[in-house]
Short mmCIF file of C-alpha atoms in Angstrom, two decimals:
data_model
loop_
_atom_site.label_atom_id
_atom_site.label_comp_id
_atom_site.label_asym_id
_atom_site.label_seq_id
_atom_site.Cartn_x
_atom_site.Cartn_y
_atom_site.Cartn_z
CA MET A 269 36.28 18.28 -14.27
CA SER A 270 33.88 18.39 -11.69
CA LEU A 271 31.72 14.83 -11.30
CA LEU A 272 28.60 17.48 -10.03
CA SER A 273 28.12 20.91 -11.42
CA TYR A 274 24.86 22.89 -10.49
CA ARG A 275 24.45 26.37 -13.31
CA ARG A 276 22.26 28.76 -11.89
CA VAL A 277 19.24 26.36 -11.63
CA ARG A 278 16.21 28.45 -10.45
CA LYS A 279 12.90 25.96 -8.97
CA SER A 280 9.74 27.16 -8.04
CA PHE A 281 7.22 25.58 -6.32
CA GLY A 282 3.71 27.44 -7.75
CA THR A 283 5.34 31.35 -6.82
CA ARG A 284 7.71 30.41 -4.05
CA VAL A 285 11.62 29.69 -5.59
CA VAL A 286 13.29 26.81 -3.49
CA LEU A 287 15.91 27.31 -5.14
CA ASP A 288 17.90 30.56 -7.10
CA SER A 289 20.75 30.32 -8.32
CA ILE A 290 22.31 27.82 -7.11
CA ASP A 291 27.17 27.29 -8.13
CA LEU A 292 27.58 24.42 -7.46
CA GLU A 293 30.81 21.71 -8.16
CA VAL A 294 31.34 18.50 -7.31
CA ASP A 295 34.57 17.24 -6.69
CA ARG A 296 35.65 12.73 -7.53
CA GLY A 297 35.28 11.59 -4.04
CA GLN A 298 34.35 14.60 -2.22
CA VAL A 299 31.87 15.14 0.48
CA ILE A 300 29.68 18.37 0.38
CA THR A 301 27.43 19.08 3.54
CA LEU A 302 23.97 21.50 3.39
CA ILE A 303 23.29 23.39 5.83
CA GLY A 304 19.98 25.11 6.87
CA ALA A 305 17.64 25.67 8.00
CA SER A 306 14.15 24.00 7.61
CA GLY A 307 12.62 24.69 4.04
CA SER A 308 15.59 26.54 2.61
CA GLY A 309 16.25 24.42 0.18
CA LYS A 310 18.26 21.81 1.11
CA SER A 311 16.12 19.44 0.21
CA THR A 312 15.42 19.77 -2.54
CA LEU A 313 18.03 20.76 -3.93
CA LEU A 314 19.10 17.15 -3.83
CA ARG A 315 15.54 15.88 -5.27
CA CYS A 316 16.61 17.71 -8.52
CA THR A 317 19.56 16.43 -8.24
CA ASN A 318 18.05 12.41 -8.90
CA LEU A 319 15.55 14.51 -11.02
CA LEU A 320 12.83 13.58 -8.84
CA GLU A 321 11.72 17.31 -9.21
CA PRO A 322 12.59 19.31 -12.11
CA ILE A 323 14.54 22.69 -12.43
CA ASP A 324 12.41 25.51 -13.71
CA ASP A 325 16.02 26.48 -15.44
CA GLY A 326 19.60 26.94 -14.80
CA GLU A 327 22.09 23.09 -15.44
CA ILE A 328 22.56 19.85 -13.66
CA TRP A 329 25.84 18.16 -15.18
CA PHE A 330 26.95 14.82 -14.44
CA ASP A 331 29.77 12.76 -15.96
CA GLY A 332 29.39 15.70 -17.89
CA VAL A 333 26.28 15.05 -19.28
CA ASP A 334 23.11 18.02 -18.64
CA ILE A 335 21.67 15.61 -17.24
CA SER A 336 18.60 17.94 -16.14
CA GLU A 337 17.71 19.62 -19.98
CA PRO A 338 14.31 18.60 -21.11
CA GLY A 339 13.64 15.28 -22.03
CA ARG A 340 16.46 13.27 -20.93
CA LYS A 341 15.05 9.56 -19.72
CA PRO A 342 15.09 9.79 -15.40
CA ASP A 343 15.93 6.30 -15.09
CA PRO A 344 20.36 5.66 -15.83
CA VAL A 345 20.64 9.16 -14.09
CA ARG A 346 19.25 7.25 -11.20
CA ARG A 347 20.79 4.02 -11.45
CA ARG A 348 23.81 6.25 -11.01
CA ILE A 349 23.61 8.03 -8.66
CA GLY A 350 22.38 6.74 -5.08
CA MET A 351 19.68 9.20 -2.96
CA VAL A 352 18.85 8.10 0.61
CA PHE A 353 15.66 9.95 3.21
CA GLN A 354 14.68 10.81 5.90
CA SER A 355 11.84 8.39 5.98
CA PHE A 356 14.16 5.67 5.01
CA ASN A 357 11.17 4.44 2.22
CA LEU A 358 11.80 0.90 1.95
CA PHE A 359 9.11 -1.17 1.15
CA PRO A 360 7.25 -2.17 3.82
CA HIS A 361 6.25 -5.66 2.01
CA MET A 362 8.94 -6.58 0.99
CA THR A 363 11.91 -8.77 3.60
CA VAL A 364 15.13 -6.99 4.26
CA LEU A 365 16.89 -8.26 1.06
CA GLU A 366 14.19 -8.68 -1.81
CA ASN A 367 14.64 -4.46 -0.61
CA VAL A 368 17.70 -4.37 -1.27
CA THR A 369 18.12 -6.76 -4.25
CA LEU A 370 15.41 -5.33 -6.04
CA ALA A 371 16.70 -2.55 -7.84
CA PRO A 372 19.23 -4.37 -8.65
CA ARG A 373 17.21 -7.21 -10.28
CA LYS A 374 15.20 -5.68 -11.83
CA VAL A 375 17.00 -3.23 -13.98
CA LEU A 376 20.46 -3.52 -13.78
CA GLY A 377 20.04 -7.95 -14.71
CA ARG A 378 21.42 -9.63 -12.16
CA HIS A 379 21.20 -13.05 -10.90
CA ARG A 380 19.54 -13.59 -7.82
CA ARG A 381 21.63 -15.51 -6.54
CA ASP A 382 24.54 -12.97 -7.41
CA ALA A 383 23.01 -10.37 -6.38
CA ASP A 384 21.81 -12.70 -3.07
CA ASP A 385 25.45 -13.20 -2.81
CA ARG A 386 26.77 -9.57 -2.74
CA ALA A 387 23.98 -7.51 -0.27
CA ARG A 388 24.22 -10.55 2.02
CA ALA A 389 28.26 -9.78 1.68
CA MET A 390 27.52 -5.45 2.32
CA LEU A 391 24.90 -6.68 5.35
CA ASP A 392 26.97 -8.27 6.91
CA ARG A 393 29.40 -5.20 6.36
CA PHE A 394 26.72 -3.02 8.05
CA GLY A 395 25.88 -5.55 10.82
CA LEU A 396 23.09 -6.09 9.61
CA ALA A 397 23.08 -9.87 8.46
CA ASP A 398 20.94 -11.21 10.92
CA LYS A 399 17.92 -9.13 10.15
CA ALA A 400 18.29 -9.56 6.09
CA ASP A 401 15.25 -12.49 6.18
CA ASP A 402 12.69 -9.45 8.43
CA TYR A 403 10.51 -7.85 7.47
CA PRO A 404 11.62 -3.81 7.85
CA ASP A 405 8.94 -2.64 11.05
CA ARG A 406 11.25 -5.42 13.26
CA CYS A 407 13.96 -3.57 12.50
CA SER A 408 15.33 0.03 14.19
CA GLY A 409 15.23 3.03 12.80
CA GLY A 410 18.49 2.78 12.44
CA GLN A 411 18.83 0.41 11.20
CA GLN A 412 16.24 1.12 8.77
CA GLN A 413 18.20 3.36 7.30
CA ARG A 414 21.27 1.36 7.43
CA VAL A 415 19.17 -0.66 5.48
CA ALA A 416 18.81 1.86 2.97
CA ILE A 417 22.00 3.15 2.80
CA VAL A 418 22.79 -0.49 1.43
CA ARG A 419 19.92 -0.18 -0.95
CA ALA A 420 21.27 2.55 -2.62
CA LEU A 421 24.76 0.88 -2.83
CA GLN A 422 24.20 -1.79 -4.21
CA MET A 423 23.60 -0.08 -7.38
CA ASP A 424 27.07 1.06 -7.36
CA PRO A 425 26.23 4.55 -7.11
CA GLU A 426 29.18 7.20 -8.23
CA VAL A 427 27.39 9.04 -6.15
CA MET A 428 25.08 9.62 -3.26
CA LEU A 429 22.53 11.58 -2.12
CA LEU A 430 21.39 11.99 1.05
CA ASP A 431 18.92 13.55 2.04
CA GLU A 432 18.31 14.10 6.50
CA ILE A 433 18.89 10.70 7.22
CA THR A 434 19.01 11.10 11.22
CA SER A 435 16.58 13.50 11.41
CA ALA A 436 14.20 10.94 11.65
CA LEU A 437 16.01 8.66 14.59
CA ASP A 438 15.85 8.83 18.22
CA PRO A 439 18.86 10.05 19.15
CA GLU A 440 20.47 7.27 20.41
CA LEU A 441 20.52 5.63 16.88
CA VAL A 442 21.74 8.10 14.45
CA GLY A 443 25.94 7.12 15.52
CA GLU A 444 25.78 3.81 14.32
CA VAL A 445 24.33 5.56 10.70
CA LEU A 446 26.85 7.99 10.89
CA GLU A 447 29.58 5.36 11.84
CA VAL A 448 28.99 4.11 7.57
CA VAL A 449 28.00 7.27 6.14
CA ARG A 450 31.48 7.12 7.45
CA GLY A 451 32.71 4.60 6.43
CA LEU A 452 31.53 5.43 2.55
CA ARG A 453 34.20 8.57 3.28
CA GLY A 454 37.16 6.69 3.71
CA GLN A 455 36.37 4.56 0.85
CA GLY A 456 36.01 8.14 -1.15
CA MET A 457 32.79 7.64 -1.89
CA THR A 458 31.55 10.98 -3.51
CA MET A 459 28.77 12.06 -0.69
CA LEU A 460 26.17 15.62 -1.33
CA LEU A 461 24.11 15.38 2.42
CA ALA A 462 21.68 17.76 3.85
CA THR A 463 22.08 17.90 7.69
CA HIS A 464 20.75 19.10 10.95
CA GLU A 465 24.27 17.36 12.41
CA MET A 466 26.65 20.08 12.92
CA ALA A 467 29.17 18.39 14.93
CA PHE A 468 29.10 15.63 12.06
CA ALA A 469 29.16 17.55 9.53
CA ARG A 470 32.28 20.16 10.82
CA GLU A 471 33.97 15.92 10.98
CA ILE A 472 32.95 15.19 7.59
CA SER A 473 32.51 17.05 5.34
CA ASP A 474 35.56 18.86 2.17
CA GLN A 475 32.76 21.69 1.93
CA VAL A 476 30.31 23.21 3.43
CA CYS A 477 27.72 25.26 1.78
CA PHE A 478 24.69 27.67 4.33
CA LEU A 479 21.52 27.28 2.66
CA LYS A 480 18.65 30.27 3.13
CA ASP A 481 15.39 31.41 0.62
CA GLY A 482 16.93 28.48 -1.47
CA ARG A 483 20.53 30.76 -1.79
CA ILE A 484 24.00 29.05 -1.39
CA HIS A 485 24.76 32.22 1.22
CA GLU A 486 27.91 31.27 1.77
CA HIS A 487 30.53 28.05 1.06
CA GLY A 488 33.74 27.03 1.93
CA SER A 489 35.63 24.58 4.04
CA PRO A 490 33.94 23.83 7.47
CA GLU A 491 36.43 25.52 10.20
CA GLN A 492 35.41 28.26 7.97
CA ILE A 493 31.88 28.32 7.35
CA PHE A 494 32.39 26.82 11.92
CA THR A 495 34.89 28.80 13.11
CA MET A 496 34.90 32.11 11.24
CA PRO A 497 31.23 32.29 9.59
CA ALA A 498 31.05 35.67 6.57
CA ARG A 499 28.18 36.95 6.90
CA GLN A 500 26.13 38.23 9.56
CA GLU A 501 23.18 35.18 8.05
CA THR A 502 25.49 32.29 8.76
CA ARG A 503 26.32 33.45 12.49
CA ASP A 504 22.58 33.64 12.69
CA PHE A 505 21.86 30.56 11.85
CA LEU A 506 24.87 28.93 13.43
CA ALA A 507 24.22 30.64 16.72
CA ARG A 508 20.19 29.31 16.57
CA VAL A 509 21.81 25.98 16.20
CA ILE A 510 24.09 25.89 18.83
CA ALA A 511 21.32 28.25 21.82
CA SER A 512 19.50 24.81 20.87
CA GLY A 513 22.06 22.46 22.06
CA ARG A 514 22.45 20.81 18.75
CA MET A 515 26.33 22.19 18.30
CA MET B 62 27.01 -16.28 21.97
CA THR B 63 25.74 -19.17 23.08
CA ARG B 64 22.48 -20.27 23.12
CA THR B 65 22.06 -20.76 28.14
CA ASP B 66 18.46 -18.32 27.77
CA ASP B 67 17.32 -22.89 29.55
CA GLY B 68 19.24 -22.49 32.27
CA ALA B 69 19.77 -18.99 32.36
CA GLY B 70 16.06 -19.03 35.00
CA ALA B 71 17.16 -21.87 36.95
CA ASP B 72 18.35 -20.01 40.30
CA ALA B 73 15.67 -17.55 40.15
CA PRO B 74 12.13 -17.83 41.80
CA ALA B 75 10.06 -20.74 40.17
CA PRO B 76 6.78 -18.43 40.06
CA SER B 77 4.49 -18.82 41.71
CA ALA B 78 0.99 -21.05 40.40
CA PRO B 79 -0.99 -17.47 38.93
CA GLU B 80 -2.03 -15.37 41.06
CA ARG B 81 -5.05 -13.08 40.25
CA THR B 82 -4.26 -9.86 41.00
CA ARG B 83 -7.13 -7.88 42.53
CA ARG B 84 -7.04 -6.03 38.62
CA GLN B 85 -7.05 -9.42 37.20
CA GLN B 86 -10.78 -10.50 39.61
CA TYR B 87 -12.36 -7.42 39.46
CA GLU B 88 -12.58 -7.82 34.99
CA ARG B 89 -12.65 -11.32 35.73
CA ARG B 90 -15.78 -10.90 37.31
CA GLN B 91 -17.10 -7.85 35.39
CA LEU B 92 -16.73 -10.64 32.33
CA VAL B 93 -19.02 -13.07 33.55
CA ARG B 94 -21.25 -11.19 34.94
CA SER B 95 -21.93 -9.71 31.07
CA ILE B 96 -22.25 -12.52 29.86
CA VAL B 97 -25.33 -14.22 32.00
CA THR B 98 -26.32 -10.07 31.22
CA ALA B 99 -26.65 -11.12 27.98
CA ALA B 100 -27.70 -14.17 28.05
CA LEU B 101 -30.41 -13.42 30.62
CA SER B 102 -31.41 -11.03 27.50
CA THR B 103 -31.45 -12.84 24.60
CA ILE B 104 -33.14 -15.86 25.78
CA ALA B 105 -36.27 -13.10 27.79
CA PHE B 106 -36.05 -11.29 24.51
CA ALA B 107 -36.29 -14.76 22.34
CA ALA B 108 -39.60 -16.07 24.16
CA LEU B 109 -41.29 -12.53 24.28
CA LEU B 110 -41.11 -12.17 20.15
CA VAL B 111 -42.26 -16.51 20.05
CA PHE B 112 -45.30 -15.50 22.54
CA VAL B 113 -46.30 -12.28 20.30
CA VAL B 114 -45.97 -13.81 17.19
CA SER B 115 -47.42 -17.15 17.73
CA ARG B 116 -50.13 -15.26 19.15
CA GLN B 117 -51.13 -13.42 15.79
CA GLU B 118 -54.55 -13.86 14.54
CA ARG B 119 -53.14 -14.56 11.02
CA TRP B 120 -49.55 -15.68 11.42
CA PRO B 121 -50.94 -20.06 10.84
CA ASP B 122 -51.51 -19.15 7.94
CA VAL B 123 -48.02 -17.23 7.80
CA ARG B 124 -46.60 -20.64 9.13
CA ASP B 125 -48.08 -21.90 6.29
CA ALA B 126 -47.19 -19.42 3.51
CA PHE B 127 -43.85 -19.88 4.48
CA PHE B 128 -42.67 -22.80 6.23
CA ASP B 129 -43.98 -24.94 4.68
CA GLY B 130 -42.52 -28.31 6.43
CA GLY B 131 -42.76 -30.67 3.23
CA VAL B 132 -42.43 -27.63 1.08
CA PHE B 133 -38.96 -27.40 2.70
CA GLY B 134 -38.73 -31.48 1.68
CA ASP B 135 -39.54 -31.57 -1.40
CA SER B 136 -38.01 -28.34 -2.83
CA PHE B 137 -34.29 -28.83 -0.35
CA ARG B 138 -32.88 -30.77 -3.23
CA PRO B 139 -34.13 -30.36 -6.03
CA ILE B 140 -33.65 -25.63 -4.89
CA LEU B 141 -29.90 -27.26 -3.49
CA GLU B 142 -28.63 -28.25 -6.83
CA ALA B 143 -29.74 -25.73 -8.68
CA PHE B 144 -27.81 -23.47 -5.74
CA TRP B 145 -24.72 -25.52 -6.90
CA LEU B 146 -25.05 -23.23 -10.75
CA ASP B 147 -25.50 -19.91 -8.12
CA VAL B 148 -21.39 -21.38 -6.89
CA ARG B 149 -20.78 -22.25 -9.68
CA ILE B 150 -20.83 -18.69 -11.89
CA PHE B 151 -19.45 -16.61 -8.49
CA LEU B 152 -16.49 -18.59 -8.81
CA VAL B 153 -16.31 -18.72 -12.73
CA CYS B 154 -17.11 -13.81 -12.24
CA ALA B 155 -15.27 -12.94 -9.62
CA PRO B 156 -11.26 -14.02 -10.85
CA CYS B 157 -12.09 -12.26 -13.99
CA ILE B 158 -13.64 -9.66 -12.13
CA LEU B 159 -11.11 -9.40 -10.03
CA VAL B 160 -9.02 -8.98 -12.53
CA PHE B 161 -10.46 -6.58 -15.09
CA GLY B 162 -10.86 -4.01 -11.98
CA LEU B 163 -7.25 -3.95 -11.96
CA LEU B 164 -6.69 -3.47 -15.23
CA VAL B 165 -9.50 -0.88 -15.73
CA SER B 166 -7.60 0.42 -11.80
CA LEU B 167 -3.76 0.83 -14.29
CA ALA B 168 -5.39 2.50 -16.94
CA ARG B 169 -7.26 5.01 -14.74
CA SER B 170 -4.22 5.87 -12.72
CA THR B 171 -1.81 5.92 -16.39
CA ARG B 172 0.49 9.56 -16.63
CA SER B 173 1.87 9.49 -19.47
CA PRO B 174 -0.74 11.22 -22.86
CA VAL B 175 -0.08 8.44 -25.44
CA LEU B 176 -2.68 6.55 -22.28
CA PHE B 177 -4.70 10.23 -22.92
CA PRO B 178 -7.89 7.44 -24.83
CA VAL B 179 -7.44 4.70 -22.88
CA ARG B 180 -7.63 6.81 -19.97
CA ALA B 181 -10.78 8.55 -20.67
CA LEU B 182 -12.24 5.51 -22.54
CA ALA B 183 -11.49 3.65 -18.51
CA THR B 184 -13.23 6.41 -17.06
CA VAL B 185 -16.19 6.90 -19.16
CA TYR B 186 -17.24 2.53 -18.63
CA VAL B 187 -16.50 2.81 -14.79
CA ASP B 188 -18.61 6.31 -14.42
CA LEU B 189 -20.77 4.96 -16.85
CA THR B 190 -21.71 0.87 -15.68
CA ARG B 191 -22.13 2.62 -12.07
CA GLY B 192 -24.33 4.88 -12.75
CA VAL B 193 -26.79 1.92 -13.69
CA PRO B 194 -29.08 -0.70 -11.93
CA VAL B 195 -27.33 -4.32 -11.93
CA ILE B 196 -30.26 -5.54 -13.19
CA LEU B 197 -31.19 -2.73 -15.77
CA TRP B 198 -27.23 -4.46 -17.09
CA ILE B 199 -28.52 -7.56 -17.13
CA ASN B 200 -31.59 -7.14 -19.43
CA LEU B 201 -28.93 -4.81 -21.81
CA ILE B 202 -26.43 -7.13 -22.31
CA GLY B 203 -28.49 -10.80 -21.50
CA PHE B 204 -31.27 -9.87 -23.59
CA GLY B 205 -29.66 -7.06 -25.98
CA VAL B 206 -26.39 -9.26 -27.31
CA VAL B 207 -28.68 -12.74 -27.28
CA ALA B 208 -30.43 -11.58 -29.26
CA LEU B 209 -28.45 -9.77 -31.73
CA LEU B 210 -25.98 -12.68 -31.74
CA SER B 211 -28.88 -15.35 -31.68
CA SER B 212 -27.16 -18.81 -31.88
CA ARG B 213 -27.17 -21.21 -29.57
CA SER B 214 -23.55 -21.53 -28.72
CA PHE B 215 -21.72 -22.27 -25.07
CA PHE B 216 -20.65 -18.38 -26.04
CA GLY B 217 -24.33 -17.43 -27.53
CA GLY B 218 -26.24 -18.60 -24.49
CA TYR B 219 -27.83 -16.26 -22.00
CA LEU B 220 -25.22 -17.96 -19.02
CA PHE B 221 -22.81 -17.36 -20.67
CA TRP B 222 -23.67 -13.29 -21.42
CA GLY B 223 -25.18 -13.45 -17.39
CA GLY B 224 -21.69 -13.79 -15.83
CA VAL B 225 -20.11 -11.51 -18.78
CA THR B 226 -22.74 -8.99 -17.45
CA LEU B 227 -22.07 -9.17 -13.85
CA VAL B 228 -18.13 -9.33 -15.16
CA TRP B 229 -19.02 -6.91 -17.20
CA THR B 230 -20.54 -4.44 -13.63
CA TYR B 231 -18.72 -5.43 -11.35
CA SER B 232 -15.32 -4.53 -12.86
CA ALA B 233 -16.55 -1.27 -12.31
CA TYR B 234 -16.85 -1.16 -8.58
CA VAL B 235 -14.42 -3.75 -7.92
CA SER B 236 -10.87 -0.74 -10.19
CA GLU B 237 -12.67 1.76 -7.77
CA VAL B 238 -11.83 0.17 -4.69
CA PHE B 239 -7.91 -1.08 -6.13
CA ARG B 240 -7.63 2.65 -7.05
CA ALA B 241 -8.49 3.53 -3.75
CA GLY B 242 -5.78 1.10 -2.45
CA ILE B 243 -3.15 2.56 -5.60
CA GLU B 244 -4.26 6.27 -4.63
CA SER B 245 -3.40 5.56 -0.77
CA ILE B 246 0.76 3.91 -1.12
CA HIS B 247 2.66 7.09 0.02
CA GLU B 248 3.77 8.40 -2.83
CA SER B 249 7.10 8.48 -1.17
CA GLN B 250 6.60 4.79 -1.96
CA ARG B 251 7.68 6.17 -5.47
CA ALA B 252 10.83 7.51 -5.29
CA GLY B 253 11.95 5.21 -3.28
CA ALA B 254 11.75 3.22 -6.24
CA ARG B 255 12.37 5.50 -8.95
CA SER B 256 15.20 6.26 -7.12
CA LEU B 257 16.94 3.20 -7.91
CA GLY B 258 15.98 3.52 -11.18
CA LEU B 259 13.63 1.63 -11.86
CA SER B 260 11.01 2.37 -14.39
CA THR B 261 7.60 3.90 -13.67
CA TRP B 262 6.44 -0.23 -14.32
CA GLN B 263 8.51 -2.08 -12.26
CA THR B 264 7.86 0.24 -10.01
CA ASN B 265 3.73 0.00 -9.83
CA ARG B 266 4.80 -4.55 -10.68
CA HIS B 267 7.30 -4.35 -8.14
CA VAL B 268 6.35 -1.86 -4.98
CA VAL B 269 2.67 -0.21 -6.04
CA ILE B 270 0.45 -2.87 -6.56
CA PRO B 271 1.08 -5.89 -4.00
CA GLN B 272 0.80 -3.00 -1.22
CA ALA B 273 -2.04 -1.59 -3.19
CA VAL B 274 -3.55 -4.90 -2.64
CA ARG B 275 -3.22 -5.70 0.38
CA ARG B 276 -4.48 -2.95 2.06
CA VAL B 277 -7.96 -3.64 -0.69
CA VAL B 278 -8.90 -7.17 0.96
CA PRO B 279 -11.78 -5.90 3.24
CA PRO B 280 -13.47 -3.86 1.04
CA LEU B 281 -13.31 -6.22 -1.62
CA MET B 282 -14.70 -8.55 0.26
CA ASN B 283 -17.75 -6.93 0.37
CA ASP B 284 -18.62 -6.53 -2.52
CA PHE B 285 -18.05 -10.15 -2.97
CA VAL B 286 -20.27 -10.36 -0.44
CA SER B 287 -22.67 -8.42 -2.51
CA LEU B 288 -21.54 -10.45 -6.20
CA GLN B 289 -22.30 -13.39 -4.35
CA LYS B 290 -26.29 -12.58 -3.87
CA ASP B 291 -26.27 -11.34 -7.91
CA VAL B 292 -25.69 -14.59 -9.82
CA ALA B 293 -29.23 -14.75 -8.40
CA LEU B 294 -30.32 -11.68 -11.38
CA VAL B 295 -28.63 -14.65 -14.45
CA SER B 296 -32.60 -16.04 -13.91
CA LEU B 297 -33.51 -12.74 -15.19
CA LEU B 298 -32.13 -14.27 -18.25
CA GLY B 299 -33.32 -18.02 -17.68
CA PRO B 300 -30.76 -20.00 -16.33
CA VAL B 301 -31.96 -22.66 -14.47
CA GLU B 302 -30.30 -21.41 -10.79
CA ALA B 303 -31.77 -21.91 -7.03
CA LEU B 304 -33.62 -18.44 -7.46
CA ARG B 305 -35.62 -19.31 -10.75
CA ARG B 306 -35.49 -22.76 -9.16
CA ALA B 307 -37.92 -21.82 -6.15
CA ASP B 308 -39.74 -19.60 -8.18
CA VAL B 309 -40.43 -22.57 -10.38
CA ILE B 310 -41.72 -25.08 -7.31
CA GLN B 311 -43.50 -21.33 -5.84
CA ASP B 312 -45.83 -21.36 -9.70
CA ARG B 313 -47.03 -25.31 -9.28
CA THR B 314 -47.44 -25.11 -4.55
CA PHE B 315 -48.96 -21.96 -4.39
CA ASN B 316 -46.64 -21.80 -1.45
CA PHE B 317 -43.35 -19.03 -0.62
CA THR B 318 -41.96 -21.72 1.57
CA PRO B 319 -38.63 -22.63 -1.58
CA PHE B 320 -37.89 -18.90 -1.08
CA VAL B 321 -37.50 -18.89 1.72
CA VAL B 322 -34.39 -22.16 1.41
CA ALA B 323 -33.35 -19.75 -1.78
CA ALA B 324 -32.72 -17.72 0.49
CA LEU B 325 -30.48 -19.88 3.68
CA MET B 326 -28.71 -20.83 1.32
CA PHE B 327 -27.27 -17.45 -0.05
CA VAL B 328 -27.38 -16.46 4.08
CA SER B 329 -25.37 -19.28 4.22
CA VAL B 330 -23.07 -19.10 1.93
CA SER B 331 -22.78 -14.77 2.85
CA ILE B 332 -22.69 -15.10 6.04
CA PRO B 333 -19.70 -16.76 6.74
CA LEU B 334 -18.16 -15.04 3.60
CA THR B 335 -19.37 -11.11 6.00
CA ARG B 336 -17.46 -12.71 9.19
CA LEU B 337 -14.55 -13.27 7.05
CA ALA B 338 -14.47 -9.72 5.94
CA ASP B 339 -15.20 -8.83 9.30
CA HIS B 340 -12.69 -10.51 11.12
CA LEU B 341 -9.77 -9.84 7.65
CA MET B 342 -11.73 -5.21 7.78
CA ALA B 343 -10.62 -5.65 11.78
CA LYS B 344 -6.93 -7.27 12.13
CA GLU B 345 -5.83 -4.62 9.36
CA ARG B 346 -7.30 -2.14 12.22
CA ARG B 347 -5.54 -3.95 15.18
CA ARG B 348 -2.39 -3.75 12.23
CA MET B 349 -2.45 -0.76 11.42
CA SER B 350 -3.51 1.56 15.35
CA GLY B 351 -2.19 -0.87 17.65
CA THR B 352 -4.85 -1.68 20.29
CA ALA B 353 -8.60 -1.31 20.44
CA VAL B 354 -10.27 1.69 23.27
CA ARG B 355 -12.39 0.34 25.80
#
């Protein structure tokens, strides 16, 4: 059974339909990439998965439970689903260590020392040991985004949602963040990511979904999508990406 | 890597005595020139002022009525002692206002339908309180409630209810400052916190409020500068603080110098407070936008 499954998911903001009958299955350990132009619904799909946005119709199942059921408490679901945002969303008034340990302490009830030890060990693995006591402002964009990833991972999530996590970074900082995602894949983390980094999508994904106007227009292996796209919309999109020099 | 910074610059040429560039010399000349100009213009202006004022026909009357040295000396001490009461009222009321104002702002920021009555009540309180002059509240609560209680205990006293009135009125203003601060925190901060599984309250407690409070320190200082002066309104109810004491002395001497003495005391507190507020605001602005444009 799939870990995550979307069934006819629909979502609109006012009269604008942003997600239109989305069907998608995500198995444990799979990495699925959402590609498509800005406004195609990639981010909204991720935000709906984490219940930051309610859906209008359809169902989202996570580990055998319909999490989109009206009235379901979101907090227990969210603590099992990690999310990383385009603009990091770190807490500027807390040090890196405090950012990373807040949720484990307050939500999981870990003791401070335990939470600190785990956090420092992971920061060390991600090359952030010397940043633990700095404030986010003192870190580069790449460092901040890696801290945000550590912050999500400290909750031991079963799936990670990565929402265009390199889009706000200077080009020379993208690599260090993608390296972290590669590492997560190596450990078998289930991931759903929205990205504009086509080369990376091709390299890391088990499946690629092309979204346009809130619909999944094409869905397949990275080889198929990038070398022989079946649909005209996909071909047009990839042609534009290539023309802009991003692939 | 080991630290060898100390030796690193050894073979570099030793920095020569600070030699100013042409540009720096120009900047320095400009600075000296503006200081000298400002000083000369201030002296000239002050001299003119003194000359004009002292030449006025009624200046001696004014001087005797407001700046009588003898009355100043006699009234300074009693007024200073009474001013200590103002300071104490301020020191007790200010923390109460901070706490109550924050609670009201939180009540207004709730989103749960269960708490609708709380939200409505807080809104009515703020609208009503800010819409009525402080001096009217002093009469209404101070005289009104004390008359109702007709008790002479501490909790029935005018001083207590004067303080309550200040907390009541100022909390409304302060709660609006806090609310502006809370609403200025970007929604992405809530998204970041909620995505980790933190509850609404935990998100407020650990992420939103600490940032909001930091952001509103300068405007809060402004409200506390006004509070420091409005403490004198309590004197309407009878407690003998600086304004009241000055009033009593004025009644006896038919001289207005005691009011000037009291005014100097309020100013001696409010000016440093204002400068502190300015300093904090400038610091915040620098933090947000880098350097100032000349």
